[in-house]
């Protein structure tokens, strides 16, 4: 019996790109399973995803990105204002969870606190580290806003303990709760023994902080017989295509563009290895999805990856994400003879992220916050 069935919960999340839909969808599924009413405030891809879902109340806004500073500031202010007005409108919710990008949404936070609502900041990743690695001119301002929102929040949820230090959140120790939200649909994400594993793969946003360009620059250092599969969309797509053209790598690399989540198991089963060369992460769901498909993972220790992937046990840890390091590792990996053990340990890792267990933990957590404020 769920304890949180009487809770009316507000979930506020920065308008999603396609890459943000999976973590938001997983979080929504968990919350729908435990609370009585869910009110989602978001926009862009989030609204397209949930517009026909009658299990929740959806409140849509829209965010336009821009390369012009003044227009970018105005767009961000307008987004925050529209979200803050939804928070004002939804006084019937018992409390709020601010999810993706929520630590930088100051106006909605102020509105929630002014109307007497408690707020949980749920960190999907570090907005600040993402901006820093993109060399964004607004990273310093965003850092100050994030710390202000952390101070105003009633509680903060991180997926793993290591993220507290990784993201510089130690001074909020008394507010921090460790609670993963990751779970895997093992009925769909499973190994296909009949699928030929021809590719070294990457799945994710094509952006600076993901380190994907480092992987691309490792390809000329490899034997031309090694094939690569790069899946995703993002601001580096044109640069990647041009690099492949200039270095005559187009026949060695397949760029798939965006992949629908339901098709992802087929692509993971085409990979002999998934590479996650990120500079910064929370904990990417794609790692668990790959392991569930029997696809070994090689990753940096960004975010909480090092808490889950143990080198040469259930995957491989890259010492860094330099192109020479990646290519050197890949040459060794192609001769690796004990992948069956790695795969079996990977399956055991995934088993720890059982949906029913995660659901119960969230039910307990939300009920305690509702009753006691934690």
Coordinates of C-alpha atoms in Angstrom, one line a residue:
X1 CA 0.0 0.0 0.0
X2 CA 1.5 3.4 -1.0
X3 CA 1.9 5.9 1.8
X4 CA 1.9 9.0 -0.4
X5 CA -1.5 8.5 -2.1
X6 CA -3.0 11.6 -0.5
X7 CA -0.2 13.9 -1.7
X8 CA -0.8 16.5 -4.4
X9 CA 2.7 17.1 -5.8
X10 CA 4.1 19.8 -8.2
X11 CA 7.0 18.8 -10.4
X12 CA 8.8 21.7 -12.1
X13 CA 11.4 20.9 -14.8
X14 CA 13.3 23.1 -17.3
X15 CA 11.7 22.7 -20.8
X16 CA 13.3 19.5 -22.2
X17 CA 15.3 18.8 -25.3
X18 CA 14.9 15.3 -26.6
X19 CA 17.9 14.2 -24.5
X20 CA 16.2 15.3 -21.3
X21 CA 13.0 13.3 -21.9
X22 CA 14.3 9.9 -20.6
X23 CA 15.2 11.1 -17.0
X24 CA 12.0 13.2 -16.8
X25 CA 9.9 10.3 -18.0
X26 CA 11.4 7.9 -15.5
X27 CA 10.9 10.4 -12.7
X28 CA 7.2 11.0 -13.7
X29 CA 6.6 7.2 -13.8
X30 CA 7.9 6.8 -10.3
X31 CA 5.9 9.8 -8.9
X32 CA 2.7 8.7 -10.7
X33 CA 3.0 5.3 -9.0
X34 CA 3.1 6.8 -5.5
X35 CA 1.4 10.2 -5.2
X36 CA -2.3 11.0 -5.6
X37 CA -2.1 13.9 -7.9
X38 CA 0.9 15.1 -10.1
X39 CA 1.1 18.5 -11.7
X40 CA 3.9 18.9 -14.2
X41 CA 5.2 22.3 -15.2
X42 CA 7.6 22.2 -18.1
X43 CA 7.8 22.8 -21.8
X44 CA 9.2 22.1 -25.3
X45 CA 9.7 18.3 -25.7
X46 CA 8.2 17.6 -22.3
X47 CA 4.8 19.0 -23.4
X48 CA 4.9 17.0 -26.6
X49 CA 5.7 13.9 -24.6
X50 CA 3.0 14.2 -21.9
X51 CA 0.2 16.2 -23.7
X52 CA -2.0 13.1 -24.1
X53 CA -1.2 11.6 -20.7
X54 CA -4.4 11.9 -18.6
X55 CA -2.7 10.6 -15.5
X56 CA -1.2 14.0 -14.7
X57 CA -2.0 17.7 -15.1
X58 CA 0.3 19.4 -17.5
X59 CA 1.1 23.1 -17.6
X60 CA 3.2 24.1 -20.6
X61 CA 5.5 27.0 -21.3
X62 CA 8.2 27.3 -24.0
X63 CA 11.9 28.2 -24.0
X64 CA 13.7 29.6 -27.1
X65 CA 17.5 29.4 -27.0
X66 CA 19.5 32.2 -28.6
X67 CA 23.1 33.1 -29.3
X68 CA 22.5 36.8 -28.6
X69 CA 23.1 37.7 -24.9
X70 CA 20.2 40.2 -24.4
X71 CA 17.7 37.9 -26.1
X72 CA 18.9 35.0 -24.1
X73 CA 18.5 36.9 -20.9
X74 CA 15.0 38.0 -21.8
X75 CA 14.0 34.5 -22.9
X76 CA 15.2 33.0 -19.6
X77 CA 13.5 35.7 -17.6
X78 CA 10.2 35.2 -19.5
X79 CA 10.5 31.4 -18.9
X80 CA 11.0 31.9 -15.2
X81 CA 8.1 34.4 -15.0
X82 CA 5.7 32.0 -16.7
X83 CA 6.8 29.1 -14.5
X84 CA 6.5 31.3 -11.4
X85 CA 2.9 32.2 -12.4
X86 CA 2.0 28.5 -12.7
X87 CA 3.5 28.0 -9.2
X88 CA 1.2 30.8 -7.9
X89 CA -1.8 29.3 -9.7
X90 CA -1.1 25.8 -8.2
X91 CA -1.6 26.6 -4.6
X92 CA -3.4 23.3 -4.1
X93 CA -0.2 21.3 -4.3
X94 CA 1.3 20.2 -1.0
X95 CA 4.9 20.8 -2.0
X96 CA 7.2 21.0 -5.1
X97 CA 10.0 19.1 -6.6
X98 CA 12.3 21.2 -8.8
X99 CA 14.0 18.8 -11.2
X100 CA 16.1 19.3 -14.4
X101 CA 17.7 22.8 -14.2
X102 CA 15.6 23.6 -11.2
X103 CA 18.5 24.9 -9.2
X104 CA 18.8 27.9 -11.6
X105 CA 15.0 28.7 -11.6
X106 CA 15.0 31.5 -9.1
X107 CA 11.6 33.2 -9.7
X108 CA 9.6 29.9 -9.4
X109 CA 11.6 29.2 -6.2
X110 CA 10.8 32.6 -4.7
X111 CA 7.1 32.2 -5.6
X112 CA 6.9 28.8 -4.0
X113 CA 8.5 30.0 -0.8
X114 CA 6.4 33.2 -0.7
X115 CA 3.2 31.2 -1.0
X116 CA 4.3 28.9 1.8
X117 CA 5.2 25.8 -0.2
X118 CA 8.2 23.6 0.6
X119 CA 10.6 22.8 -2.2
X120 CA 12.8 19.8 -2.9
X121 CA 15.7 20.3 -5.3
X122 CA 16.3 17.1 -7.2
X123 CA 19.6 17.3 -9.1
X124 CA 19.6 15.3 -12.4
X125 CA 23.0 16.8 -13.1
X126 CA 25.1 19.9 -12.4
X127 CA 23.8 22.9 -14.4
X128 CA 26.8 24.8 -13.3
X129 CA 29.4 22.3 -14.4
X130 CA 27.6 21.9 -17.8
X131 CA 27.9 25.7 -18.4
X132 CA 31.5 25.8 -17.2
X133 CA 32.5 23.1 -19.7
X134 CA 30.7 24.9 -22.4
X135 CA 32.7 28.0 -21.5
X136 CA 29.4 29.8 -21.1
X137 CA 29.7 33.5 -20.2
X138 CA 26.7 33.2 -17.7
X139 CA 28.3 30.3 -15.7
X140 CA 29.3 32.7 -12.9
X141 CA 25.8 34.2 -12.6
X142 CA 24.2 30.8 -12.7
X143 CA 26.5 29.5 -10.0
X144 CA 25.3 32.3 -7.6
X145 CA 21.7 31.7 -8.5
X146 CA 22.1 28.0 -7.9
X147 CA 23.6 28.5 -4.4
X148 CA 20.7 30.9 -3.6
X149 CA 18.2 28.3 -4.6
X150 CA 20.0 25.7 -2.6
X151 CA 19.7 28.0 0.4
X152 CA 16.0 28.6 -0.2
X153 CA 15.1 24.9 -0.7
X154 CA 13.9 22.7 2.2
X155 CA 15.7 19.6 1.0
X156 CA 18.1 18.5 -1.8
X157 CA 18.2 15.1 -3.4
X158 CA 21.3 13.6 -5.0
X159 CA 21.5 10.2 -6.6
X160 CA 24.8 9.2 -5.0
X161 CA 27.0 10.4 -2.2
X162 CA 30.0 11.3 -4.4
X163 CA 28.0 14.0 -6.1
X164 CA 28.0 16.1 -3.0
X165 CA 31.7 16.8 -3.3
X166 CA 31.8 16.6 -7.1
X167 CA 29.3 19.5 -7.3
X168 CA 30.6 21.5 -4.3
X169 CA 27.5 21.1 -2.2
X170 CA 29.1 20.1 1.1
X171 CA 27.8 23.2 3.0
X172 CA 24.2 21.9 2.4
X173 CA 25.0 18.6 4.2
X174 CA 22.1 18.9 6.6
X175 CA 19.6 19.2 3.6
X176 CA 21.0 16.5 1.4
X177 CA 19.2 13.1 0.9
X178 CA 20.7 10.3 -1.2
X179 CA 18.0 8.7 -3.3
X180 CA 18.5 7.3 -6.9
X181 CA 15.6 7.4 -9.3
X182 CA 17.1 5.1 -11.9
X183 CA 15.3 1.9 -13.0
X184 CA 15.5 -0.3 -16.1
X185 CA 12.8 -2.0 -18.1
X186 CA 14.6 -5.3 -18.5
X187 CA 11.9 -6.7 -20.7
X188 CA 12.9 -4.3 -23.4
X189 CA 16.5 -3.6 -22.5
X190 CA 17.9 -7.1 -22.9
X191 CA 20.6 -8.9 -24.8
X192 CA 19.9 -10.1 -28.4
X193 CA 22.3 -13.0 -29.0
X194 CA 21.5 -12.8 -32.8
X195 CA 22.6 -9.2 -33.2
X196 CA 26.1 -8.7 -34.7
X197 CA 28.1 -6.5 -32.5
X198 CA 30.1 -4.5 -35.0
X199 CA 30.5 -1.0 -33.5
X200 CA 32.2 1.0 -30.8
X201 CA 29.3 3.2 -29.8
X202 CA 28.3 6.5 -28.2
X203 CA 24.7 7.5 -27.2
X204 CA 23.9 11.0 -25.8
X205 CA 23.9 14.7 -26.4
X206 CA 26.5 15.9 -28.9
X207 CA 27.8 18.7 -26.7
X208 CA 31.1 19.8 -25.2
X209 CA 30.5 18.6 -21.6
X210 CA 29.8 15.0 -22.9
X211 CA 33.3 14.7 -24.3
X212 CA 32.0 13.3 -27.6
X213 CA 34.4 15.3 -29.6
X214 CA 37.3 13.6 -27.8
X215 CA 35.9 10.3 -28.9
X216 CA 35.6 11.5 -32.4
X217 CA 39.2 12.7 -32.4
X218 CA 40.4 9.3 -31.2
X219 CA 39.0 7.7 -34.4
X220 CA 41.9 8.7 -36.7
X221 CA 44.3 7.0 -34.2
X222 CA 42.5 3.7 -34.7
X223 CA 42.7 1.0 -37.4
X224 CA 40.3 1.9 -40.2
X225 CA 38.6 -1.5 -39.8
X226 CA 37.1 -0.4 -36.5
X227 CA 33.6 1.0 -37.0
X228 CA 31.9 3.6 -34.8
X229 CA 28.2 4.4 -34.2
X230 CA 27.5 7.8 -32.8
X231 CA 23.9 8.4 -31.7
X232 CA 22.4 11.7 -30.7
X233 CA 21.8 15.3 -31.5
X234 CA 23.3 18.5 -30.2
X235 CA 25.3 21.7 -30.9
X236 CA 28.4 19.8 -32.0
X237 CA 26.8 17.8 -34.8
X238 CA 28.0 20.1 -37.6
X239 CA 31.5 20.2 -36.2
X240 CA 31.6 16.4 -35.9
X241 CA 30.3 16.0 -39.5
X242 CA 33.0 18.4 -40.8
X243 CA 35.7 16.7 -38.8
X244 CA 34.7 13.3 -40.3
X245 CA 34.7 14.8 -43.8
X246 CA 38.1 16.5 -43.5
X247 CA 39.7 13.4 -42.0
X248 CA 38.1 11.0 -44.5
X249 CA 36.3 9.1 -41.8
X250 CA 32.7 9.1 -43.1
X251 CA 32.9 5.4 -44.1
X252 CA 34.2 4.4 -40.7
X253 CA 31.5 6.3 -38.7
X254 CA 27.7 6.2 -38.7
X255 CA 25.9 9.2 -37.4
X256 CA 22.3 8.1 -36.5
X257 CA 20.9 11.4 -35.2
X258 CA 18.3 11.2 -32.5
X259 CA 17.0 7.7 -31.5
X260 CA 13.6 7.1 -30.0
X261 CA 13.9 5.4 -26.6
X262 CA 12.0 2.3 -27.7
X263 CA 14.5 1.7 -30.5
X264 CA 17.5 2.1 -28.3
X265 CA 17.9 -1.6 -27.3
X266 CA 18.4 -2.5 -31.0
X267 CA 21.2 0.0 -31.3
X268 CA 22.9 -1.0 -28.0
X269 CA 22.8 -4.6 -29.2
X270 CA 24.8 -3.5 -32.3
X271 CA 27.6 -2.3 -30.1
X272 CA 30.5 -4.3 -28.8
X273 CA 31.3 -1.4 -26.4
X274 CA 29.6 1.8 -25.3
X275 CA 31.9 4.8 -24.6
X276 CA 30.9 7.5 -22.1
X277 CA 33.7 10.1 -22.2
X278 CA 31.9 12.8 -20.2
X279 CA 33.5 15.7 -18.4
X280 CA 30.5 16.1 -16.1
X281 CA 27.5 13.8 -15.3
X282 CA 25.0 12.9 -12.7
X283 CA 24.6 9.3 -13.4
X284 CA 23.5 8.6 -17.0
X285 CA 20.7 6.0 -17.4
X286 CA 22.4 4.9 -20.7
X287 CA 25.0 3.0 -18.7
X288 CA 22.5 0.8 -17.0
X289 CA 20.6 0.4 -20.3
X290 CA 23.8 -0.8 -22.0
X291 CA 24.6 -3.2 -19.2
X292 CA 21.1 -4.6 -19.4
X293 CA 21.7 -5.3 -23.1
X294 CA 24.9 -7.1 -22.4
X295 CA 26.9 -4.2 -23.8
X296 CA 30.1 -3.4 -21.8
X297 CA 30.7 0.2 -20.9
X298 CA 33.9 2.3 -20.8
X299 CA 33.5 5.6 -19.0
X300 CA 35.2 8.4 -17.2
X301 CA 34.5 8.7 -13.4
X302 CA 32.5 11.9 -14.0
X303 CA 29.6 12.4 -11.5
X304 CA 28.6 9.1 -9.8
X305 CA 29.8 6.8 -12.6
X306 CA 32.7 5.6 -10.4
X307 CA 30.3 4.4 -7.7
X308 CA 28.6 2.0 -10.2
X309 CA 31.3 1.0 -12.8
X310 CA 34.2 -0.9 -11.3
X311 CA 37.2 -1.2 -13.6
X312 CA 37.5 -4.7 -15.2
X313 CA 34.7 -6.0 -13.0
X314 CA 31.4 -4.8 -14.5
X315 CA 32.9 -2.4 -17.0
X316 CA 35.9 -0.2 -17.7
X317 CA 37.2 3.1 -16.3
X318 CA 38.9 5.5 -18.6
X319 CA 41.9 7.3 -16.9
X320 CA 40.8 10.5 -18.7
X321 CA 39.0 11.4 -21.9
X322 CA 42.0 12.5 -24.0
X323 CA 41.7 11.1 -27.6
X324 CA 45.0 9.2 -27.2
X325 CA 43.8 7.6 -23.9
X326 CA 40.5 6.6 -25.6
X327 CA 42.2 5.1 -28.6
X328 CA 44.8 3.3 -26.5
X329 CA 42.1 1.7 -24.4
X330 CA 40.1 0.7 -27.4
X331 CA 43.0 -1.1 -28.9
X332 CA 43.4 -3.1 -25.7
X333 CA 39.7 -3.7 -25.5
X334 CA 39.5 -5.2 -28.9
X335 CA 41.8 -8.0 -27.7
X336 CA 40.0 -8.4 -24.4
X337 CA 39.1 -12.1 -23.8
X338 CA 37.0 -12.1 -20.6
X339 CA 33.9 -10.1 -21.7
X340 CA 31.5 -12.9 -20.5
X341 CA 32.5 -12.2 -16.9
X342 CA 32.1 -8.4 -17.5
X343 CA 28.6 -8.9 -19.0
X344 CA 27.5 -11.2 -16.1
X345 CA 28.6 -8.7 -13.5
X346 CA 26.9 -6.0 -15.5
X347 CA 23.6 -7.9 -15.3
X348 CA 24.0 -8.1 -11.5
X349 CA 24.6 -4.4 -11.3
X350 CA 21.3 -3.7 -13.2
X351 CA 19.4 -6.0 -10.9
X352 CA 20.1 -3.6 -8.0
X353 CA 18.0 -0.9 -9.8
X354 CA 14.7 -2.8 -9.5
X355 CA 11.6 -0.6 -10.2
X356 CA 9.6 -1.8 -7.2
X357 CA 12.5 -1.2 -4.9
X358 CA 13.0 2.4 -6.3
X359 CA 9.3 3.0 -6.1
X360 CA 9.0 2.0 -2.5
X361 CA 12.0 4.2 -1.5
X362 CA 10.4 7.2 -3.2
X363 CA 7.1 6.5 -1.5
X364 CA 8.8 6.4 1.9
X365 CA 10.8 9.5 1.2
X366 CA 7.9 11.7 0.0
X367 CA 5.6 10.5 2.8
X368 CA 8.3 11.5 5.4
X369 CA 8.7 14.9 3.7
X370 CA 4.9 15.4 3.7
X371 CA 4.4 14.4 7.3
X372 CA 7.6 15.5 9.0
X373 CA 9.5 17.8 6.6
X374 CA 12.4 15.4 6.9

